mmCIF file of C-alpha atoms in Angstrom:
data_model
loop_
_atom_site.group_PDB
_atom_site.id
_atom_site.type_symbol
_atom_site.label_atom_id
_atom_site.label_comp_id
_atom_site.label_asym_id
_atom_site.label_seq_id
_atom_site.Cartn_x
_atom_site.Cartn_y
_atom_site.Cartn_z
ATOM 1 C CA MET A 795 53.280 -39.142 170.489
ATOM 2 C CA ARG A 796 51.097 -38.243 173.467
ATOM 3 C CA LYS A 797 50.873 -34.670 172.207
ATOM 4 C CA ASN A 798 49.630 -35.852 168.809
ATOM 5 C CA LYS A 799 46.922 -37.978 170.451
ATOM 6 C CA ASN A 800 45.720 -35.007 172.472
ATOM 7 C CA THR A 801 45.668 -32.866 169.367
ATOM 8 C CA MET A 802 43.528 -35.451 167.582
ATOM 9 C CA ALA A 803 41.141 -35.650 170.531
ATOM 10 C CA GLN A 804 40.589 -31.899 170.420
ATOM 11 C CA MET A 805 40.125 -31.756 166.654
ATOM 12 C CA PRO A 806 36.684 -30.463 165.597
ATOM 13 C CA LEU A 807 34.379 -32.795 163.676
ATOM 14 C CA VAL A 808 33.875 -30.107 161.008
ATOM 15 C CA LYS A 809 36.143 -27.204 160.133
ATOM 16 C CA VAL A 810 35.727 -24.822 157.220
ATOM 17 C CA ASN A 811 38.232 -22.087 156.495
ATOM 18 C CA LYS A 812 37.559 -19.252 154.039
ATOM 19 C CA LEU A 813 35.246 -21.518 152.066
ATOM 20 C CA THR A 814 33.952 -20.176 148.763
ATOM 21 C CA LYS A 815 31.542 -21.550 146.176
ATOM 22 C CA THR A 816 30.959 -20.124 142.722
ATOM 23 C CA TYR A 817 28.700 -21.566 140.057
ATOM 24 C CA LYS A 818 29.530 -21.067 136.370
ATOM 25 C CA ASP A 819 27.108 -21.388 133.473
ATOM 26 C CA GLY A 820 28.874 -20.400 130.297
ATOM 27 C CA ASP A 821 29.987 -16.803 130.778
ATOM 28 C CA THR A 822 27.711 -16.346 133.790
ATOM 29 C CA VAL A 823 29.465 -16.517 137.141
ATOM 30 C CA THR A 824 27.367 -16.690 140.311
ATOM 31 C CA PRO A 825 29.210 -16.476 143.640
ATOM 32 C CA VAL A 826 27.240 -18.140 146.466
ATOM 33 C CA LEU A 827 29.622 -18.444 149.424
ATOM 34 C CA HIS A 828 32.219 -15.779 150.164
ATOM 35 C CA GLY A 829 34.948 -17.197 152.378
ATOM 36 C CA VAL A 830 32.975 -18.564 155.356
ATOM 37 C CA SER A 831 34.846 -19.979 158.354
ATOM 38 C CA PHE A 832 33.633 -21.913 161.419
ATOM 39 C CA GLU A 833 34.081 -25.138 163.373
ATOM 40 C CA ILE A 834 31.606 -27.688 164.707
ATOM 41 C CA GLU A 835 32.545 -29.915 167.613
ATOM 42 C CA LYS A 836 31.280 -33.450 168.045
ATOM 43 C CA GLY A 837 27.929 -33.439 169.879
ATOM 44 C CA GLU A 838 26.925 -29.897 168.904
ATOM 45 C CA PHE A 839 23.492 -28.895 167.595
ATOM 46 C CA VAL A 840 23.998 -26.079 165.114
ATOM 47 C CA ALA A 841 21.272 -24.317 163.147
ATOM 48 C CA VAL A 842 22.277 -22.440 160.004
ATOM 49 C CA MET A 843 19.692 -19.732 159.365
ATOM 50 C CA GLY A 844 19.192 -17.425 156.437
ATOM 51 C CA PRO A 845 16.702 -16.251 153.816
ATOM 52 C CA SER A 846 16.186 -18.007 150.503
ATOM 53 C CA GLY A 847 19.284 -17.631 148.353
ATOM 54 C CA SER A 848 21.571 -16.898 151.294
ATOM 55 C CA GLY A 849 23.803 -19.901 150.589
ATOM 56 C CA LYS A 850 22.758 -22.078 153.536
ATOM 57 C CA SER A 851 21.618 -25.068 151.455
ATOM 58 C CA THR A 852 24.741 -24.842 149.294
ATOM 59 C CA LEU A 853 26.778 -24.961 152.486
ATOM 60 C CA LEU A 854 24.948 -28.089 153.628
ATOM 61 C CA GLN A 855 25.566 -29.740 150.256
ATOM 62 C CA ILE A 856 29.289 -29.107 150.666
ATOM 63 C CA LEU A 857 29.413 -30.272 154.289
ATOM 64 C CA GLY A 858 27.521 -33.428 153.304
ATOM 65 C CA PHE A 859 29.928 -34.200 150.435
ATOM 66 C CA LEU A 860 27.085 -33.798 147.937
ATOM 67 C CA ASP A 861 28.840 -30.914 146.161
ATOM 68 C CA GLY A 862 32.344 -29.543 145.917
ATOM 69 C CA TYR A 863 33.665 -26.116 146.811
ATOM 70 C CA THR A 864 35.590 -23.578 144.747
ATOM 71 C CA ASP A 865 38.241 -22.373 147.167
ATOM 72 C CA GLY A 866 39.199 -22.508 150.833
ATOM 73 C CA GLU A 867 39.367 -25.601 153.026
ATOM 74 C CA TYR A 868 36.909 -28.116 154.468
ATOM 75 C CA PHE A 869 38.128 -30.649 157.015
ATOM 76 C CA PHE A 870 35.960 -33.540 158.183
ATOM 77 C CA GLU A 871 37.308 -35.484 161.160
ATOM 78 C CA GLY A 872 40.619 -33.727 160.630
ATOM 79 C CA LYS A 873 41.003 -34.764 156.985
ATOM 80 C CA LEU A 874 40.814 -32.344 154.062
ATOM 81 C CA ALA A 875 37.640 -33.056 152.064
ATOM 82 C CA THR A 876 39.409 -32.895 148.703
ATOM 83 C CA SER A 877 41.816 -35.656 149.793
ATOM 84 C CA TYR A 878 39.015 -38.254 149.906
ATOM 85 C CA ASN A 879 38.726 -40.318 146.731
ATOM 86 C CA LYS A 880 35.407 -41.224 145.106
ATOM 87 C CA ASP A 881 35.086 -44.569 146.911
ATOM 88 C CA GLU A 882 35.942 -43.012 150.275
ATOM 89 C CA VAL A 883 33.301 -40.323 149.779
ATOM 90 C CA ALA A 884 30.668 -42.938 148.930
ATOM 91 C CA GLU A 885 31.615 -44.957 152.015
ATOM 92 C CA MET A 886 31.511 -41.865 154.210
ATOM 93 C CA ARG A 887 28.033 -40.867 153.024
ATOM 94 C CA ASN A 888 26.842 -44.339 153.908
ATOM 95 C CA LYS A 889 28.577 -44.751 157.271
ATOM 96 C CA LYS A 890 29.205 -41.346 158.793
ATOM 97 C CA LEU A 891 26.642 -38.933 157.324
ATOM 98 C CA GLY A 892 22.890 -38.982 157.876
ATOM 99 C CA PHE A 893 20.488 -36.810 155.869
ATOM 100 C CA ILE A 894 16.961 -35.551 156.538
ATOM 101 C CA PHE A 895 15.400 -33.619 153.659
ATOM 102 C CA GLN A 896 12.296 -31.473 153.395
ATOM 103 C CA ALA A 897 10.840 -33.740 150.701
ATOM 104 C CA PHE A 898 11.251 -36.938 152.824
ATOM 105 C CA ASN A 899 12.624 -38.933 149.820
ATOM 106 C CA LEU A 900 10.869 -42.157 150.794
ATOM 107 C CA LEU A 901 10.220 -45.022 148.380
ATOM 108 C CA GLY A 902 6.552 -45.502 147.554
ATOM 109 C CA LYS A 903 4.963 -48.968 147.677
ATOM 110 C CA THR A 904 7.602 -49.869 150.261
ATOM 111 C CA THR A 905 6.974 -50.320 153.963
ATOM 112 C CA VAL A 906 8.377 -48.134 156.706
ATOM 113 C CA LEU A 907 10.658 -51.012 157.719
ATOM 114 C CA GLU A 908 12.041 -51.414 154.191
ATOM 115 C CA ASN A 909 12.546 -47.656 153.779
ATOM 116 C CA VAL A 910 14.509 -47.437 157.004
ATOM 117 C CA LYS A 911 16.648 -50.466 156.123
ATOM 118 C CA LEU A 912 17.616 -49.033 152.735
ATOM 119 C CA PRO A 913 21.009 -47.512 153.729
ATOM 120 C CA LEU A 914 22.115 -50.880 155.103
ATOM 121 C CA LEU A 915 22.033 -52.367 151.596
ATOM 122 C CA TYR A 916 25.329 -50.602 150.947
ATOM 123 C CA SER A 917 26.860 -51.177 154.365
ATOM 124 C CA GLN A 918 28.985 -53.872 155.959
ATOM 125 C CA VAL A 919 26.348 -54.535 158.599
ATOM 126 C CA PRO A 920 25.387 -58.253 158.461
ATOM 127 C CA GLU A 921 21.960 -58.745 156.906
ATOM 128 C CA LYS A 922 20.766 -60.701 159.928
ATOM 129 C CA GLU A 923 21.038 -57.464 161.962
ATOM 130 C CA TRP A 924 19.082 -55.249 159.569
ATOM 131 C CA ASP A 925 15.595 -55.841 160.952
ATOM 132 C CA THR A 926 16.761 -55.399 164.542
ATOM 133 C CA ARG A 927 18.516 -52.120 163.778
ATOM 134 C CA ALA A 928 15.626 -50.782 161.709
ATOM 135 C CA THR A 929 13.029 -51.767 164.297
ATOM 136 C CA ARG A 930 15.043 -49.998 166.999
ATOM 137 C CA ALA A 931 15.390 -46.834 164.880
ATOM 138 C CA ILE A 932 11.668 -46.818 164.078
ATOM 139 C CA ALA A 933 10.818 -47.224 167.767
ATOM 140 C CA SER A 934 13.085 -44.278 168.621
ATOM 141 C CA VAL A 935 10.862 -41.968 166.556
ATOM 142 C CA GLY A 936 7.634 -43.424 167.952
ATOM 143 C CA LEU A 937 6.441 -45.240 164.839
ATOM 144 C CA SER A 938 6.501 -48.913 165.811
ATOM 145 C CA HIS A 939 2.748 -49.054 165.143
ATOM 146 C CA ARG A 940 3.375 -47.923 161.529
ATOM 147 C CA ILE A 941 6.223 -50.310 160.735
ATOM 148 C CA SER A 942 4.281 -52.190 158.025
ATOM 149 C CA HIS A 943 2.627 -49.113 156.485
ATOM 150 C CA GLU A 944 3.602 -47.547 153.160
ATOM 151 C CA PRO A 945 4.366 -43.803 152.802
ATOM 152 C CA SER A 946 0.956 -43.152 151.195
ATOM 153 C CA GLN A 947 -0.636 -44.286 154.457
ATOM 154 C CA LEU A 948 1.353 -41.846 156.593
ATOM 155 C CA SER A 949 0.912 -38.186 157.480
ATOM 156 C CA GLY A 950 3.596 -35.655 156.572
ATOM 157 C CA GLY A 951 4.955 -35.649 160.102
ATOM 158 C CA GLU A 952 5.113 -39.444 160.164
ATOM 159 C CA LYS A 953 6.969 -39.483 156.828
ATOM 160 C CA GLN A 954 9.576 -37.133 158.231
ATOM 161 C CA ARG A 955 9.956 -39.307 161.304
ATOM 162 C CA VAL A 956 10.596 -42.274 158.997
ATOM 163 C CA ALA A 957 13.258 -40.172 157.274
ATOM 164 C CA ILE A 958 14.845 -39.480 160.665
ATOM 165 C CA ALA A 959 14.867 -43.194 161.511
ATOM 166 C CA ARG A 960 16.503 -43.904 158.149
ATOM 167 C CA ALA A 961 19.157 -41.252 158.847
ATOM 168 C CA LEU A 962 19.919 -42.974 162.183
ATOM 169 C CA ILE A 963 20.163 -46.530 160.898
ATOM 170 C CA ALA A 964 23.891 -46.449 160.096
ATOM 171 C CA GLU A 965 24.708 -44.659 163.375
ATOM 172 C CA PRO A 966 26.342 -41.684 161.599
ATOM 173 C CA SER A 967 28.858 -39.238 163.049
ATOM 174 C CA ILE A 968 26.701 -36.286 162.001
ATOM 175 C CA ILE A 969 23.115 -35.701 160.839
ATOM 176 C CA PHE A 970 22.287 -32.976 158.321
ATOM 177 C CA ALA A 971 18.678 -31.766 158.370
ATOM 178 C CA ASP A 972 17.667 -29.506 155.469
ATOM 179 C CA GLU A 973 14.418 -27.640 156.285
ATOM 180 C CA PRO A 974 12.993 -30.757 158.000
ATOM 181 C CA THR A 975 9.776 -28.974 159.019
ATOM 182 C CA GLY A 976 9.268 -27.094 155.743
ATOM 183 C CA ASN A 977 6.431 -29.339 154.520
ATOM 184 C CA LEU A 978 4.782 -29.847 157.904
ATOM 185 C CA ASP A 979 2.072 -28.131 159.926
ATOM 186 C CA SER A 980 3.148 -26.507 163.182
ATOM 187 C CA LYS A 981 2.113 -29.441 165.387
ATOM 188 C CA SER A 982 3.927 -32.049 163.277
ATOM 189 C CA GLY A 983 6.921 -29.749 162.952
ATOM 190 C CA LYS A 984 7.150 -29.398 166.720
ATOM 191 C CA ILE A 985 7.116 -33.188 167.177
ATOM 192 C CA VAL A 986 9.851 -33.639 164.559
ATOM 193 C CA MET A 987 12.048 -30.976 166.160
ATOM 194 C CA GLU A 988 11.579 -32.506 169.606
ATOM 195 C CA ILE A 989 12.822 -35.819 168.190
ATOM 196 C CA ILE A 990 15.838 -34.140 166.595
ATOM 197 C CA GLN A 991 16.555 -32.314 169.848
ATOM 198 C CA LYS A 992 16.362 -35.622 171.736
ATOM 199 C CA LEU A 993 18.879 -37.135 169.303
ATOM 200 C CA ASN A 994 21.282 -34.322 170.144
ATOM 201 C CA ASP A 995 20.692 -34.846 173.869
ATOM 202 C CA GLU A 996 21.733 -38.470 173.286
ATOM 203 C CA GLY A 997 25.024 -37.327 171.731
ATOM 204 C CA HIS A 998 24.307 -37.000 167.999
ATOM 205 C CA THR A 999 25.868 -34.057 166.171
ATOM 206 C CA ILE A 1000 23.176 -32.118 164.280
ATOM 207 C CA VAL A 1001 23.484 -29.474 161.566
ATOM 208 C CA LEU A 1002 20.080 -27.967 160.815
ATOM 209 C CA ILE A 1003 19.313 -25.728 157.842
ATOM 210 C CA THR A 1004 16.239 -23.532 158.303
ATOM 211 C CA HIS A 1005 14.755 -20.097 157.705
ATOM 212 C CA GLU A 1006 12.325 -20.434 160.620
ATOM 213 C CA THR A 1007 13.286 -18.899 163.969
ATOM 214 C CA SER A 1008 10.997 -21.244 165.918
ATOM 215 C CA THR A 1009 12.788 -24.238 164.366
ATOM 216 C CA ALA A 1010 16.289 -22.832 164.870
ATOM 217 C CA GLU A 1011 15.629 -22.174 168.546
ATOM 218 C CA HIS A 1012 15.758 -25.905 169.235
ATOM 219 C CA ALA A 1013 19.491 -25.758 168.486
ATOM 220 C CA LYS A 1014 22.201 -24.787 170.942
ATOM 221 C CA ARG A 1015 23.981 -22.555 168.458
ATOM 222 C CA ILE A 1016 22.745 -20.471 165.544
ATOM 223 C CA ILE A 1017 24.853 -19.350 162.595
ATOM 224 C CA HIS A 1018 23.154 -16.592 160.579
ATOM 225 C CA ILE A 1019 24.161 -16.447 156.940
ATOM 226 C CA LYS A 1020 23.194 -13.774 154.400
ATOM 227 C CA ASP A 1021 24.367 -13.238 150.838
ATOM 228 C CA GLY A 1022 26.984 -15.936 151.293
ATOM 229 C CA ASN A 1023 28.544 -14.409 154.399
ATOM 230 C CA ILE A 1024 28.253 -15.303 158.082
ATOM 231 C CA GLU A 1025 26.568 -12.419 159.893
ATOM 232 C CA SER A 1026 26.606 -13.918 163.385
ATOM 233 C CA ASP A 1027 27.436 -17.087 165.306
ATOM 234 C CA THR A 1028 25.637 -17.304 168.655
ATOM 235 C CA ARG A 1029 25.416 -19.972 171.323
ATOM 236 C CA ILE A 1030 21.783 -20.053 172.426
ATOM 237 C CA HIS A 1031 22.313 -20.988 176.060
ATOM 238 C CA GLU A 1032 24.622 -17.989 176.500
ATOM 239 C CA GLN A 1033 22.083 -15.693 174.867
ATOM 240 C CA ARG A 1034 19.244 -16.985 177.081
ATOM 241 C CA LYS A 1035 21.356 -16.707 180.198
ATOM 242 C CA ALA A 1036 22.132 -13.085 179.385
ATOM 243 C CA SER A 1037 18.424 -12.404 178.854
ATOM 244 C CA LEU A 1038 17.510 -13.960 182.180
ATOM 245 C CA ASN A 1039 20.176 -11.955 183.967
ATOM 246 C CA TYR A 1040 18.852 -8.815 182.348
ATOM 247 C CA ILE A 1041 15.317 -9.584 183.531
ATOM 248 C CA LYS A 1042 16.573 -10.109 187.080
#
C-alpha cells in the first residue's frame, strides 16, 4: 500500500503519450498533431511555442478538455481523459482548470466583481463567500480600484488582468493561458506576464501558449512545436546556466 501511495505522489499532473489529432470534413482529412508525448509536473510553468498552424492551440484545447483527441493517451491527475464522463468533465473545468484567452471573454455591462465571480455560479462554494473570494482575486492582480468598473471602462491590459482573476477564483489545479498578450501593447503585456509569473512562483501550474519569444521566456520550460510535432523541450534555467558558464 505504501508503494502505491508513493507512486501516486510522483504522478505527473499532465501526461500525454503519442497523442494525435485529426480533423475530418467530409472526405478531407487534416492531421494536426502527430503523436506528441510529454509530462507536466505540478507547479511547473511551461510555454508551448510555435508558428500559426503548428498545433499548439489544438493541444491546449485537448489539455483543457475543450476538445477530444484522435489517438494516443492523455492522463490528467493520473486518470485517462477518455474515462471521465460528461458531468465529470464539466465539474473539472469548473473546479480544476482555469483559462485565460486572448480575447478576454468578459461580459459587457457587468462589473469587474461580477465577471470574476461568474465561475462560482456553478461551484459548490457557498454564496456568502463569493464576494470575499472575488475581491481577493481582484486584489491579487492589482485591480481593487477597478472593482466596480465595466469592461468598456478598462484598458486591454486591465481586461486581461480581470480574466486572470476570474481564472483564479476557483483555485484551479492548472491554468491554461492561450496567447494572453496577443491583444496587448508591450507594456501591458509585460505587466500581465509578470502577474502570471508571480502566480507560478506562488505554486500555480501554468501552461502558456504563445508564438512570442519574449512572452515564452517568462516560463521555466519551453516546448517548441512545429507541424504537429515537438521539435524541442528545454528547461530555461538550465539553458541560462549553460549560457552564463559559457560567458565565464
